[in-house]
Amino acid sequence: MVMSEVKVEIIVPKSGLNYPLTYLLPEKFLEFLQLGAPVVVTLKNRKTYGFITSVNSSCSLDISNLKEVLSIAKNSLFNQNHLNFYYWLASYYHESISHVLDAALPSIDVKSFHLIDVYAEKNNKNSKTCKKTSFSIPCLNNSAPADTNYKYKKPDTLCANSGKDAALYKPDTLYINSGKDAASNNIQLTEEQLKAIELIKEPIKNNFYKTFLLHGVTASGKTEIYLNLLEYALILNKQVIIIVPEIYITNQFIDVMRKRFSKMLNPHEFAIFHSKIAKKEKLINWFKILSGEIKIVLGARSAIFAPLVNYGLIIVDEEHDSSYKQESDFLYNARDVAVMLANKNNSVTVLGSATPSLESFYNAKETKKYDYINIKERVSGKFLPEIKIVDLKNEFKSNGSGDNKNINFSDEMLSDFSKKEIFANIEQKRQVLLFLNRRGFSTFIICKSCGHQFICKNCSVSMVYHKGKNNEKSFLKCHYCNYVEEVPKLCPECLSDNIVPYGAGIQKLEDKINELFGNTAKIARIDSDIGRNKKTGAEIFNKMNAGEIDILIGTQMVAKGHDFPNVGLVIVISADSLLNMPDFRSAEKTFQMLTQVSGRAGRGDMTGNVIFQTFNGSNYVIQYSSKHDVTGFFEKELRLRKEYSYPPYSKIIALRLIDKDFDKLQERAFFLKKTISKTIAMKSEFKKISALGPSPCPISKLNNYYRFQIIIKSPIISGEKNISELHNLINIIKNERELNKFFAARKIVIDVDPDILI
C-alpha cells in the first residue's frame, strides 16, 4: 500500500452505526495518524466528526470510491485500552459502538474543530512531567474486537512520572499507619474505619482487581474512609474516579478534597465531570486526564468514562442509587461499568452505601464476588435516630374524622403528633427536615362535577399542578416530557368551573408549614425544580449548614449525602408512597429511601428523631426501616426475589417497543414475542430462559409514543453460562431479518439489567 493512499476506519458517534466507516486519509495528514485521533468527515452530505480506530489495509474498495478525511487533530482522545472497553460496553449492552462513543467521549463542534489542538497543546505546555502520546501506523492495524472474548493489551503508559516527582510521597508515610490519630486533619478514626482502610489498601498497592462493598450505617464515616484511600492512591501516583449520584453533591465533595489534599495536589489536578460542565472545560480536562496530569476525577455517572491511564481506585458513593442507571439513549449502569473497568484494569472498586442494592449485597454475602465490609457504628459514639410510626388511619379515627366524608388528608398533611414534635424542636433550636417525594402543589387536578382528570397530551400520566406565586400564573406540568399548559377555567368535558387540586405535593406542604410555623421559624424548600439552578440550590444547603434555616422541606434531593449536624427531627410525610409502584424493586427502593432520609437526623451531638407518617404501618418495609434492620429486610426481600426468580437470582433484559401507531405497535410486539418463543424452543441451551409479555408498560405512552415491553428472564444457576446464553438469544433476535430494522431505528430498545420496569 502506497503511503499516500492510507485507508482508515472511522467511527462516527452521531451516525448510530454499529461499525466503522472507511475513509481515505490524505498524505498531508499521515504524520498525525494515530488511534483515537478526531477527524472531520462528510456523511450523508453533512460535515461531522469521528475517531480513527484502525488502518484498513484489507479494504477492497477503489480509492476513487472513498471520501477523504477533511481535517485531523494532532492529539488523540483515547488509547487502545479505552477502545477495547468501549467495544466491550457495546457488546454487553447491545448498543451500537457509535452510540457508546457518543456517550463516553466529549462532543466536538465541527465549526470549532481547530480548538481541539489548541486545548491539547495548552495542556502539553502546562504539563512538565508528562510525555505526549504517540502511535505509529502498525499500532493501528488491529480490527476492533467483534465480541467480548478478546484479550486486553497492556494500557499505554502516557505519563510515567519518574525521578524527583515519583519520590515525593512514599506509601509508608501515609498518616493512617501511625494509629488512630489522623494527624493530617485531626480526625480520629474508629477501629472499624482503620480495618476497612487497611483491607482496601492492599490490592491498590499490589495492582490487582477487587471490588469492596462498604456497607456502613448513616454517619459511620464512609467519606473519611474514601479520603484516606484517595490519599493512599495518590501517594502511589495512581489516578482515581469518584462518582456520586447527583450533580449538586459534587460541589461538596470537591471542596472537601481540595482542602484535604492542598499539600499534595494543585487545584488543576482535580476535575469535575457531569452533564452541566461546559464542552470547553470538559475537553481541556479530558486531555489533562489522558496525559496523567489530573489525578482525581469527580462527578455524576458520566464521569465513569474519564480516560484514566493509570487506574488505581474507583469509588461509587451511594452505590444503590437509581441515578447511576442511564434511562435514555445508551442505557448503561455506571456502578456496573465501574466494576468492569476495575476488573479490566487491575484496580479497585469501592461501592459505598448504608442501604446497598440487593444485587451488590448478594454478590458480597452469597456469591462472594465482592469483599464485604460492614461498619455498624456511627462515628464518635453517636446513636441512630429513634423512629416513630404514626398510623394515619388511627389518627383519623381518634379525631373523629372517619365519619366525615369531606375530610381529605392532603388538606392537613401533618399529624397532630408531627406538629407537636416540630414545635418542640424549634423551641430547642434544632432543625427540622420534612421529606415528601412529590414535586408540585398537588398530584393532579380533577373536575368534581364529572370526575375528569387532566392527562398529558403526550403521555399517559396526570399533569402535576404547580401553584403560581408572586403574581405568576398557576400551571400544569408533565414531569416526563416537560409539557406545560395553563390551568383551565372550565372543564373541557362538562364546562363546569368546579376544578380543584387533589393530592399533596411539596408546594402544598410548604404552604401548610408557612401557615403553621411561618411566624416562628425560617422555612425553605428544595426540590429538583429549584435545585436545577446550581447557585440557588447551593445557597439553600449552605444556609441549612449555617443554621439559617429552621425547617427545610425537600424531595429526594435532601436524602442523599448531606451532613446537617443540627437536624433533630426528620418527618417522612408519606412513607408508603413508593410501595404501590408497579415494579419488583418497589419494596427495596422504599426501604432505601426511608433509611437514607432517616439518616439525616441525629448526626451531631444529640440523638435525633424520625417520624414515618403512613397508612400502612404494618407493612414489612415500614417495620424493618423503623428498626434500622437492614439485614432483616435484605433476608426477607431476597427470599421473595428467589421465590419469583427476580434479580439477583436471575438476569433480566427488557425489550421496549415504541410507536405512534398503537395497532402497528401491538402487532409488532406479538410478532417479537412469537420470534423469541420460537428461538427458545429451537435451541436446548435456551430452555431455562422465559419471556414475559408483551404487555403495555405501566406508563403506556410517553412523548406521543405508545409503549409495550417484553421481559426476558434467565435464572442464575451456579456453574452454568447463564448470562452468555441470554446475550446469545438477544443477538439472534436483533439480527432477525424482519426485526433488525426496528432495532436499528430504536423502535425496539434493549435494556440490559433494567433498574425500573415502567
GROMACS .gro file of C-alpha atoms in nm, residues 79-451:
model
  373
   79ASN     CA    1  -0.586   0.469   2.352
   80GLN     CA    2  -0.624   0.101   2.266
   81ASN     CA    3  -0.720   0.008   2.620
   82HIS     CA    4  -1.006   0.258   2.617
   83LEU     CA    5  -1.125   0.145   2.274
   84ASN     CA    6  -1.130  -0.218   2.384
   85PHE     CA    7  -1.353  -0.122   2.673
   86TYR     CA    8  -1.586   0.080   2.452
   87TYR     CA    9  -1.635  -0.230   2.239
   88TRP     CA   10  -1.699  -0.439   2.549
   89LEU     CA   11  -1.969  -0.194   2.658
   90ALA     CA   12  -2.128  -0.206   2.313
   91SER     CA   13  -2.134  -0.586   2.327
   92TYR     CA   14  -2.269  -0.618   2.682
   93TYR     CA   15  -2.539  -0.353   2.649
   94HIS     CA   16  -2.628  -0.447   2.288
   95GLU     CA   17  -2.561  -0.092   2.182
   96SER     CA   18  -2.400   0.040   1.866
   97ILE     CA   19  -2.036   0.138   1.904
   98SER     CA   20  -2.119   0.484   1.769
   99HIS     CA   21  -2.373   0.541   2.048
  100VAL     CA   22  -2.120   0.424   2.308
  101LEU     CA   23  -1.859   0.670   2.183
  102ASP     CA   24  -2.123   0.943   2.167
  103ALA     CA   25  -2.197   0.888   2.537
  104ALA     CA   26  -1.840   0.827   2.654
  105LEU     CA   27  -1.639   1.093   2.469
  106PRO     CA   28  -1.666   1.472   2.470
  107SER     CA   29  -1.884   1.601   2.187
  108ILE     CA   30  -1.698   1.805   1.927
  109ASP     CA   31  -1.819   2.115   1.745
  110VAL     CA   32  -1.710   2.074   1.384
  111LYS     CA   33  -1.711   2.451   1.335
  112SER     CA   34  -1.456   2.487   1.617
  113PHE     CA   35  -1.259   2.172   1.534
  114HIS     CA   36  -0.926   2.359   1.535
  115LEU     CA   37  -0.968   2.431   1.906
  116ILE     CA   38  -0.907   2.064   1.992
  117ASP     CA   39  -0.536   2.106   1.929
  118VAL     CA   40  -0.534   2.447   2.095
  119TYR     CA   41  -0.669   2.293   2.417
  120ALA     CA   42  -0.439   1.991   2.392
  121GLU     CA   43  -0.125   2.194   2.324
  122LYS     CA   44  -0.207   2.428   2.610
  123ASN     CA   45  -0.221   2.125   2.836
  124ASN     CA   46   0.106   1.986   2.696
  125LYS     CA   47   0.284   2.311   2.774
  126ASN     CA   48   0.147   2.320   3.128
  127SER     CA   49   0.232   1.955   3.197
  128LYS     CA   50   0.604   1.946   3.274
  129THR     CA   51   0.635   1.580   3.367
  130CYS     CA   52   0.405   1.418   3.110
  131LYS     CA   53   0.508   1.292   2.769
  132LYS     CA   54   0.292   1.334   2.462
  133THR     CA   55   0.111   1.025   2.336
  134SER     CA   56   0.240   0.887   2.008
  135PHE     CA   57   0.121   0.599   1.794
  136SER     CA   58   0.269   0.451   1.480
  137ILE     CA   59   0.072   0.311   1.189
  138PRO     CA   60   0.148  -0.054   1.282
  139CYS     CA   61  -0.028   0.007   1.614
  140LEU     CA   62  -0.349   0.068   1.420
  141ASN     CA   63  -0.357  -0.246   1.213
  142ASN     CA   64  -0.585  -0.425   1.458
  143SER     CA   65  -0.951  -0.457   1.377
  144ALA     CA   66  -1.200  -0.379   1.652
  145PRO     CA   67  -1.299  -0.683   1.854
  146ALA     CA   68  -1.621  -0.846   1.741
  147ASP     CA   69  -1.718  -0.992   2.076
  148THR     CA   70  -1.625  -0.985   2.443
  149ASN     CA   71  -1.377  -1.272   2.425
  150TYR     CA   72  -1.071  -1.066   2.340
  151LYS     CA   73  -0.754  -1.006   2.537
  152TYR     CA   74  -0.675  -0.661   2.662
  153LYS     CA   75  -0.345  -0.505   2.568
  154LYS     CA   76  -0.145  -0.355   2.847
  155PRO     CA   77  -0.251   0.011   2.877
  156ASP     CA   78  -0.020   0.261   2.711
  157THR     CA   79   0.188   0.448   2.963
  158LEU     CA   80   0.111   0.807   2.878
  159CYS     CA   81   0.251   0.971   3.187
  160ALA     CA   82   0.508   0.776   3.381
  161ASN     CA   83   0.638   1.020   3.639
  162SER     CA   84   0.991   0.949   3.744
  163GLY     CA   85   1.279   1.098   3.932
  164LYS     CA   86   1.202   1.356   4.198
  165ASP     CA   87   0.828   1.357   4.139
  166ALA     CA   88   0.799   0.984   4.195
  167ALA     CA   89   0.991   1.009   4.521
  168LEU     CA   90   0.785   1.287   4.671
  169TYR     CA   91   0.549   1.052   4.852
  170LYS     CA   92   0.604   0.703   4.981
  171PRO     CA   93   0.327   0.464   5.086
  172ASP     CA   94   0.492   0.414   5.425
  173THR     CA   95   0.442   0.781   5.514
  174LEU     CA   96   0.061   0.763   5.499
  175TYR     CA   97  -0.059   0.900   5.830
  176ILE     CA   98  -0.323   0.637   5.892
  177ASN     CA   99  -0.049   0.381   5.952
  178SER     CA  100   0.059   0.560   6.266
  179GLY     CA  101  -0.254   0.476   6.462
  180LYS     CA  102  -0.594   0.620   6.530
  181ASP     CA  103  -0.487   0.981   6.532
  182ALA     CA  104  -0.519   1.106   6.175
  183ALA     CA  105  -0.275   1.392   6.223
  184SER     CA  106  -0.317   1.548   5.883
  185ASN     CA  107  -0.673   1.653   5.955
  186ASN     CA  108  -0.709   1.589   6.330
  187ILE     CA  109  -0.979   1.327   6.276
  188GLN     CA  110  -0.961   1.021   6.495
  189LEU     CA  111  -1.054   0.709   6.304
  190THR     CA  112  -1.251   0.427   6.461
  191GLU     CA  113  -1.128   0.068   6.470
  192GLU     CA  114  -1.383  -0.023   6.202
  193GLN     CA  115  -1.264   0.258   5.975
  194LEU     CA  116  -0.898   0.165   6.019
  195LYS     CA  117  -0.968  -0.201   5.945
  196ALA     CA  118  -1.163  -0.113   5.631
  197ILE     CA  119  -0.885   0.115   5.505
  198GLU     CA  120  -0.616  -0.147   5.561
  199LEU     CA  121  -0.817  -0.415   5.377
  200ILE     CA  122  -0.869  -0.195   5.072
  201LYS     CA  123  -0.512  -0.059   5.061
  202GLU     CA  124  -0.355  -0.396   4.983
  203PRO     CA  125  -0.500  -0.455   4.632
  204ILE     CA  126  -0.446  -0.086   4.545
  205LYS     CA  127  -0.078  -0.123   4.627
  206ASN     CA  128  -0.036  -0.459   4.455
  207ASN     CA  129  -0.229  -0.371   4.137
  208PHE     CA  130  -0.487  -0.645   4.144
  209TYR     CA  131  -0.860  -0.633   4.096
  210LYS     CA  132  -1.104  -0.633   4.384
  211THR     CA  133  -1.448  -0.489   4.446
  212PHE     CA  134  -1.540  -0.400   4.804
  213LEU     CA  135  -1.893  -0.340   4.926
  214LEU     CA  136  -1.855  -0.083   5.203
  215HIS     CA  137  -2.181  -0.120   5.393
  216GLY     CA  138  -2.185   0.141   5.666
  217VAL     CA  139  -2.476   0.284   5.861
  218THR     CA  140  -2.554   0.651   5.801
  219ALA     CA  141  -2.294   0.881   5.964
  220SER     CA  142  -2.048   0.592   6.006
  221GLY     CA  143  -1.766   0.785   5.839
  222LYS     CA  144  -1.764   0.634   5.490
  223THR     CA  145  -1.647   0.966   5.344
  224GLU     CA  146  -1.345   0.966   5.576
  225ILE     CA  147  -1.259   0.617   5.453
  226TYR     CA  148  -1.283   0.741   5.095
  227LEU     CA  149  -1.048   1.030   5.169
  228ASN     CA  150  -0.787   0.806   5.328
  229LEU     CA  151  -0.800   0.569   5.033
  230LEU     CA  152  -0.772   0.862   4.793
  231GLU     CA  153  -0.460   0.981   4.970
  232TYR     CA  154  -0.307   0.636   4.954
  233ALA     CA  155  -0.378   0.605   4.579
  234LEU     CA  156  -0.228   0.950   4.518
  235ILE     CA  157   0.086   0.858   4.710
  236LEU     CA  158   0.121   0.562   4.474
  237ASN     CA  159   0.082   0.809   4.183
  238LYS     CA  160  -0.241   0.645   4.067
  239GLN     CA  161  -0.549   0.812   3.923
  240VAL     CA  162  -0.889   0.796   4.090
  241ILE     CA  163  -1.254   0.830   3.984
  242ILE     CA  164  -1.526   0.915   4.236
  243ILE     CA  165  -1.886   0.913   4.120
  244VAL     CA  166  -2.178   1.045   4.321
  245PRO     CA  167  -2.550   1.008   4.243
  246GLU     CA  168  -2.638   1.374   4.189
  247ILE     CA  169  -2.460   1.669   4.030
  248TYR     CA  170  -2.516   1.902   4.327
  249ILE     CA  171  -2.321   1.668   4.559
  250THR     CA  172  -2.002   1.714   4.355
  251ASN     CA  173  -1.952   2.068   4.486
  252GLN     CA  174  -1.947   1.947   4.847
  253PHE     CA  175  -1.701   1.669   4.766
  254ILE     CA  176  -1.462   1.881   4.562
  255ASP     CA  177  -1.440   2.147   4.834
  256VAL     CA  178  -1.355   1.885   5.095
  257MET     CA  179  -1.094   1.719   4.874
  258ARG     CA  180  -0.922   2.040   4.767
  259LYS     CA  181  -0.878   2.140   5.131
  260ARG     CA  182  -0.773   1.792   5.236
  261PHE     CA  183  -0.515   1.744   4.960
  262SER     CA  184  -0.392   2.102   4.919
  263LYS     CA  185  -0.036   1.998   5.012
  264MET     CA  186  -0.034   1.701   4.776
  265LEU     CA  187  -0.211   1.833   4.467
  266ASN     CA  188  -0.255   2.158   4.282
  267PRO     CA  189  -0.612   2.275   4.200
  268HIS     CA  190  -0.563   2.185   3.831
  269GLU     CA  191  -0.505   1.821   3.930
  270PHE     CA  192  -0.876   1.783   4.011
  271ALA     CA  193  -1.152   1.760   3.751
  272ILE     CA  194  -1.530   1.767   3.776
  273PHE     CA  195  -1.727   1.575   3.514
  274HIS     CA  196  -2.103   1.586   3.465
  275SER     CA  197  -2.360   1.692   3.206
  276LYS     CA  198  -2.362   2.058   3.316
  277ILE     CA  199  -1.989   2.111   3.259
  278ALA     CA  200  -1.914   2.332   2.957
  279LYS     CA  201  -1.784   2.150   2.649
  280LYS     CA  202  -1.461   2.351   2.650
  281GLU     CA  203  -1.385   2.270   3.014
  282LYS     CA  204  -1.464   1.903   2.962
  283LEU     CA  205  -1.236   1.876   2.660
  284ILE     CA  206  -0.946   2.054   2.834
  285ASN     CA  207  -0.982   1.826   3.137
  286TRP     CA  208  -1.006   1.524   2.907
  287PHE     CA  209  -0.656   1.590   2.774
  288LYS     CA  210  -0.524   1.654   3.125
  289ILE     CA  211  -0.661   1.319   3.243
  290LEU     CA  212  -0.521   1.142   2.938
  291SER     CA  213  -0.178   1.297   3.000
  292GLY     CA  214  -0.187   1.189   3.364
  293GLU     CA  215  -0.188   1.546   3.496
  294ILE     CA  216  -0.529   1.520   3.659
  295LYS     CA  217  -0.525   1.268   3.941
  296ILE     CA  218  -0.880   1.288   4.081
  297VAL     CA  219  -1.194   1.287   3.868
  298LEU     CA  220  -1.521   1.358   4.046
  299GLY     CA  221  -1.868   1.366   3.901
  300ALA     CA  222  -2.203   1.206   3.832
  301ARG     CA  223  -2.245   0.885   3.630
  302SER     CA  224  -2.080   1.009   3.307
  303ALA     CA  225  -1.752   1.065   3.497
  304ILE     CA  226  -1.700   0.690   3.482
  305PHE     CA  227  -1.586   0.738   3.120
  306ALA     CA  228  -1.293   0.964   3.215
  307PRO     CA  229  -0.990   0.831   3.021
  308LEU     CA  230  -0.761   0.730   3.306
  309VAL     CA  231  -0.425   0.584   3.206
  310ASN     CA  232  -0.312   0.466   3.549
  311TYR     CA  233  -0.619   0.324   3.722
  312GLY     CA  234  -0.586   0.291   4.097
  313LEU     CA  235  -0.926   0.331   4.257
  314ILE     CA  236  -1.289   0.386   4.160
  315ILE     CA  237  -1.532   0.491   4.433
  316VAL     CA  238  -1.909   0.470   4.380
  317ASP     CA  239  -2.081   0.659   4.661
  318GLU     CA  240  -2.443   0.563   4.740
  319GLU     CA  241  -2.398   0.272   4.502
  320HIS     CA  242  -2.763   0.169   4.533
  321ASP     CA  243  -2.893   0.491   4.381
  322SER     CA  244  -3.113   0.475   4.071
  323SER     CA  245  -2.938   0.782   3.927
  324TYR     CA  246  -2.648   0.562   3.819
  325LYS     CA  247  -2.870   0.397   3.559
  326GLN     CA  248  -2.896   0.598   3.237
  327GLU     CA  249  -3.261   0.581   3.127
  328SER     CA  250  -3.229   0.722   2.774
  329ASP     CA  251  -3.002   0.669   2.472
  330PHE     CA  252  -2.715   0.445   2.593
  331LEU     CA  253  -2.872   0.252   2.883
  332TYR     CA  254  -2.566   0.176   3.097
  333ASN     CA  255  -2.535   0.150   3.475
  334ALA     CA  256  -2.233   0.349   3.596
  335ARG     CA  257  -2.194   0.132   3.905
  336ASP     CA  258  -2.165  -0.185   3.698
  337VAL     CA  259  -1.936  -0.011   3.448
  338ALA     CA  260  -1.711   0.087   3.740
  339VAL     CA  261  -1.678  -0.276   3.850
  340MET     CA  262  -1.591  -0.391   3.498
  341LEU     CA  263  -1.342  -0.106   3.448
  342ALA     CA  264  -1.159  -0.205   3.765
  343ASN     CA  265  -1.163  -0.569   3.657
  344LYS     CA  266  -1.012  -0.490   3.316
  345ASN     CA  267  -0.750  -0.252   3.460
  346ASN     CA  268  -0.629  -0.445   3.767
  347SER     CA  269  -0.758  -0.184   4.006
  348VAL     CA  270  -1.002  -0.149   4.295
  349THR     CA  271  -1.368  -0.050   4.315
  350VAL     CA  272  -1.532   0.057   4.640
  351LEU     CA  273  -1.913   0.053   4.641
  352GLY     CA  274  -2.034   0.251   4.941
  353SER     CA  275  -2.384   0.268   5.088
  354ALA     CA  276  -2.588   0.250   5.405
  355THR     CA  277  -2.850   0.063   5.202
  356PRO     CA  278  -2.673  -0.142   4.933
  357SER     CA  279  -2.861  -0.265   4.631
  358LEU     CA  280  -2.980  -0.623   4.666
  359GLU     CA  281  -2.755  -0.722   4.377
  360SER     CA  282  -2.445  -0.585   4.550
  361PHE     CA  283  -2.543  -0.734   4.885
  362TYR     CA  284  -2.599  -1.071   4.717
  363ASN     CA  285  -2.264  -1.051   4.534
  364ALA     CA  286  -2.087  -0.978   4.862
  365LYS     CA  287  -2.265  -1.210   5.105
  366GLU     CA  288  -2.373  -1.508   4.895
  367THR     CA  289  -2.161  -1.539   4.580
  368LYS     CA  290  -1.854  -1.374   4.741
  369LYS     CA  291  -1.774  -1.188   4.418
  370TYR     CA  292  -1.722  -0.876   4.628
  371ASP     CA  293  -1.543  -0.840   4.960
  372TYR     CA  294  -1.789  -0.731   5.228
  373ILE     CA  295  -1.701  -0.462   5.485
  374ASN     CA  296  -1.966  -0.371   5.741
  375ILE     CA  297  -1.938  -0.052   5.950
  376LYS     CA  298  -2.202  -0.098   6.220
  377GLU     CA  299  -2.147   0.206   6.442
  378ARG     CA  300  -2.174   0.579   6.387
  379VAL     CA  301  -1.859   0.782   6.450
  380SER     CA  302  -1.798   0.945   6.790
  381GLY     CA  303  -2.043   0.708   6.956
  382LYS     CA  304  -2.347   0.876   6.801
  383PHE     CA  305  -2.671   0.680   6.815
  384LEU     CA  306  -2.902   0.604   6.527
  385PRO     CA  307  -3.221   0.812   6.546
  386GLU     CA  308  -3.534   0.684   6.718
  387ILE     CA  309  -3.813   0.621   6.467
  388LYS     CA  310  -4.182   0.655   6.545
  389ILE     CA  311  -4.452   0.521   6.312
  390VAL     CA  312  -4.765   0.738   6.301
  391ASP     CA  313  -5.054   0.537   6.160
  392LEU     CA  314  -5.275   0.793   5.988
  393LYS     CA  315  -5.578   0.562   5.987
  394ASN     CA  316  -5.575   0.562   6.366
  395GLU     CA  317  -5.525   0.938   6.376
  396PHE     CA  318  -5.833   0.988   6.159
  397LYS     CA  319  -6.034   0.769   6.393
  398SER     CA  320  -5.914   0.946   6.708
  399ASN     CA  321  -6.002   1.282   6.554
  400GLY     CA  322  -6.349   1.161   6.474
  401SER     CA  323  -6.289   1.229   6.108
  402GLY     CA  324  -6.359   0.874   5.999
  403ASP     CA  325  -6.728   0.957   5.971
  404ASN     CA  326  -6.673   1.286   5.793
  405LYS     CA  327  -6.661   1.213   5.420
  406ASN     CA  328  -6.543   1.566   5.341
  407ILE     CA  329  -6.214   1.530   5.531
  408ASN     CA  330  -5.915   1.494   5.298
  409PHE     CA  331  -5.578   1.411   5.450
  410SER     CA  332  -5.397   1.612   5.182
  411ASP     CA  333  -5.558   1.924   5.332
  412GLU     CA  334  -5.383   1.855   5.662
  413MET     CA  335  -5.064   1.667   5.562
  414LEU     CA  336  -4.922   1.671   5.916
  415SER     CA  337  -5.044   1.456   6.202
  416ASP     CA  338  -5.103   1.615   6.542
  417PHE     CA  339  -4.802   1.425   6.680
  418SER     CA  340  -4.580   1.563   6.399
  419LYS     CA  341  -4.693   1.920   6.467
  420LYS     CA  342  -4.608   1.887   6.838
  421GLU     CA  343  -4.263   1.747   6.759
  422ILE     CA  344  -4.188   2.030   6.516
  423PHE     CA  345  -4.283   2.289   6.778
  424ALA     CA  346  -4.064   2.113   7.035
  425ASN     CA  347  -3.759   2.105   6.807
  426ILE     CA  348  -3.792   2.470   6.713
  427GLU     CA  349  -3.806   2.564   7.082
  428GLN     CA  350  -3.486   2.360   7.135
  429LYS     CA  351  -3.319   2.548   6.845
  430ARG     CA  352  -3.286   2.226   6.645
  431GLN     CA  353  -3.356   2.200   6.275
  432VAL     CA  354  -3.638   2.002   6.115
  433LEU     CA  355  -3.633   1.820   5.783
  434LEU     CA  356  -3.964   1.738   5.610
  435PHE     CA  357  -3.948   1.485   5.329
  436LEU     CA  358  -4.213   1.441   5.060
  437ASN     CA  359  -4.125   1.269   4.735
  438ARG     CA  360  -4.368   1.468   4.519
  439ARG     CA  361  -4.292   1.787   4.331
  440GLY     CA  362  -4.558   2.048   4.259
  441PHE     CA  363  -4.851   2.169   4.465
  442SER     CA  364  -5.072   1.865   4.422
  443THR     CA  365  -5.059   1.534   4.243
  444PHE     CA  366  -5.325   1.632   3.989
  445ILE     CA  367  -5.638   1.840   3.939
  446ILE     CA  368  -5.983   1.699   3.886
  447CYS     CA  369  -6.330   1.823   3.793
  448LYS     CA  370  -6.553   1.749   4.093
  449SER     CA  371  -6.863   1.768   3.874
  450CYS     CA  372  -6.780   1.496   3.622
  451GLY     CA  373  -6.456   1.341   3.751
   0.00000   0.00000   0.00000
